[in-house]
Amino acid sequence: MTDQHDDLAKRVQADRDQLFETLDAIEDKLNVPMQLGIAASKVKRGIDEKPVPYLAGLAAGVAVVGSIVVAVLRRR
């Protein structure tokens, strides 16, 4: 009888451990400041490895914003 009880206790503990791991993973995914930090680290690493695509994206963004500013100023 104790073997069955021990097996059940082990399975319950394993399920609890898996549940806590899952809840921790969900909490990490929903932690916006942490996710922003991870994204910023990835961008910094990408800039260090291949800066050209990031510079091209920056230039495109500046062009779009500049076009919007020019369009708004011309309307006046």
PDB file of C-alpha atoms in Angstrom:
ATOM      1  CA  MET A   1       0.000   0.000   0.000  1.00  0.00           C
ATOM      2  CA  THR A   2       2.843   2.406   0.764  1.00  0.00           C
ATOM      3  CA  ASP A   3       4.388   1.741  -2.665  1.00  0.00           C
ATOM      4  CA  GLN A   4       1.190   2.931  -4.324  1.00  0.00           C
ATOM      5  CA  HIS A   5       1.102   5.917  -2.000  1.00  0.00           C
ATOM      6  CA  ASP A   6       4.748   6.746  -2.755  1.00  0.00           C
ATOM      7  CA  ASP A   7       4.146   6.435  -6.505  1.00  0.00           C
ATOM      8  CA  LEU A   8       1.123   8.691  -6.280  1.00  0.00           C
ATOM      9  CA  ALA A   9       3.031  11.224  -4.179  1.00  0.00           C
ATOM     10  CA  LYS A  10       5.875  11.244  -6.721  1.00  0.00           C
ATOM     11  CA  ARG A  11       3.470  11.761  -9.628  1.00  0.00           C
ATOM     12  CA  VAL A  12       1.691  14.558  -7.776  1.00  0.00           C
ATOM     13  CA  GLN A  13       5.012  16.245  -7.022  1.00  0.00           C
ATOM     14  CA  ALA A  14       6.123  15.898 -10.648  1.00  0.00           C
ATOM     15  CA  ASP A  15       2.828  17.452 -11.802  1.00  0.00           C
ATOM     16  CA  ARG A  16       3.265  20.307  -9.327  1.00  0.00           C
ATOM     17  CA  ASP A  17       6.810  20.923 -10.520  1.00  0.00           C
ATOM     18  CA  GLN A  18       5.651  20.995 -14.141  1.00  0.00           C
ATOM     19  CA  LEU A  19       2.802  23.356 -13.244  1.00  0.00           C
ATOM     20  CA  PHE A  20       5.176  25.753 -11.484  1.00  0.00           C
ATOM     21  CA  GLU A  21       7.547  25.685 -14.465  1.00  0.00           C
ATOM     22  CA  THR A  22       4.652  26.464 -16.791  1.00  0.00           C
ATOM     23  CA  LEU A  23       3.425  29.309 -14.589  1.00  0.00           C
ATOM     24  CA  ASP A  24       6.948  30.756 -14.412  1.00  0.00           C
ATOM     25  CA  ALA A  25       7.212  30.621 -18.209  1.00  0.00           C
ATOM     26  CA  ILE A  26       3.848  32.374 -18.580  1.00  0.00           C
ATOM     27  CA  GLU A  27       4.886  35.016 -16.054  1.00  0.00           C
ATOM     28  CA  ASP A  28       8.108  35.630 -17.973  1.00  0.00           C
ATOM     29  CA  LYS A  29       6.209  36.036 -21.246  1.00  0.00           C
ATOM     30  CA  LEU A  30       3.787  38.530 -19.679  1.00  0.00           C
ATOM     31  CA  ASN A  31       6.530  40.557 -17.980  1.00  0.00           C
ATOM     32  CA  VAL A  32       6.693  43.509 -20.390  1.00  0.00           C
ATOM     33  CA  PRO A  33       9.813  45.211 -18.965  1.00  0.00           C
ATOM     34  CA  MET A  34      11.729  41.942 -19.112  1.00  0.00           C
ATOM     35  CA  GLN A  35      10.564  41.268 -22.686  1.00  0.00           C
ATOM     36  CA  LEU A  36      11.606  44.787 -23.727  1.00  0.00           C
ATOM     37  CA  GLY A  37      15.032  44.175 -22.214  1.00  0.00           C
ATOM     38  CA  ILE A  38      15.370  40.920 -24.138  1.00  0.00           C
ATOM     39  CA  ALA A  39      14.320  42.634 -27.376  1.00  0.00           C
ATOM     40  CA  ALA A  40      16.771  45.477 -26.786  1.00  0.00           C
ATOM     41  CA  SER A  41      19.580  42.981 -26.207  1.00  0.00           C
ATOM     42  CA  LYS A  42      18.737  41.206 -29.454  1.00  0.00           C
ATOM     43  CA  VAL A  43      18.757  44.499 -31.370  1.00  0.00           C
ATOM     44  CA  LYS A  44      22.091  45.523 -29.850  1.00  0.00           C
ATOM     45  CA  ARG A  45      23.584  42.159 -30.753  1.00  0.00           C
ATOM     46  CA  GLY A  46      22.178  42.446 -34.276  1.00  0.00           C
ATOM     47  CA  ILE A  47      23.617  45.930 -34.707  1.00  0.00           C
ATOM     48  CA  ASP A  48      27.028  44.695 -33.583  1.00  0.00           C
ATOM     49  CA  GLU A  49      26.934  41.720 -35.969  1.00  0.00           C
ATOM     50  CA  LYS A  50      25.276  43.267 -39.068  1.00  0.00           C
ATOM     51  CA  PRO A  51      24.754  47.035 -38.805  1.00  0.00           C
ATOM     52  CA  VAL A  52      23.715  47.638 -42.448  1.00  0.00           C
ATOM     53  CA  PRO A  53      20.087  46.388 -42.199  1.00  0.00           C
ATOM     54  CA  TYR A  54      19.531  48.390 -39.027  1.00  0.00           C
ATOM     55  CA  LEU A  55      21.008  51.522 -40.584  1.00  0.00           C
ATOM     56  CA  ALA A  56      18.814  51.026 -43.653  1.00  0.00           C
ATOM     57  CA  GLY A  57      15.756  50.703 -41.425  1.00  0.00           C
ATOM     58  CA  LEU A  58      16.757  53.821 -39.530  1.00  0.00           C
ATOM     59  CA  ALA A  59      17.220  55.741 -42.775  1.00  0.00           C
ATOM     60  CA  ALA A  60      13.809  54.584 -44.016  1.00  0.00           C
ATOM     61  CA  GLY A  61      12.195  55.663 -40.754  1.00  0.00           C
ATOM     62  CA  VAL A  62      13.823  59.085 -40.952  1.00  0.00           C
ATOM     63  CA  ALA A  63      12.635  59.440 -44.554  1.00  0.00           C
ATOM     64  CA  VAL A  64       9.053  58.566 -43.601  1.00  0.00           C
ATOM     65  CA  VAL A  65       8.991  60.959 -40.658  1.00  0.00           C
ATOM     66  CA  GLY A  66      10.613  63.677 -42.772  1.00  0.00           C
ATOM     67  CA  SER A  67       8.008  63.196 -45.493  1.00  0.00           C
ATOM     68  CA  ILE A  68       5.204  63.490 -42.971  1.00  0.00           C
ATOM     69  CA  VAL A  69       6.690  66.684 -41.524  1.00  0.00           C
ATOM     70  CA  VAL A  70       7.075  68.200 -45.004  1.00  0.00           C
ATOM     71  CA  ALA A  71       3.506  67.256 -45.936  1.00  0.00           C
ATOM     72  CA  VAL A  72       2.112  68.795 -42.746  1.00  0.00           C
ATOM     73  CA  LEU A  73       4.137  72.005 -43.202  1.00  0.00           C
ATOM     74  CA  ARG A  74       3.000  72.361 -46.834  1.00  0.00           C
ATOM     75  CA  ARG A  75      -0.663  72.112 -45.811  1.00  0.00           C
ATOM     76  CA  ARG A  76      -0.399  75.242 -43.723  1.00  0.00           C
TER      77      ARG A  76
END
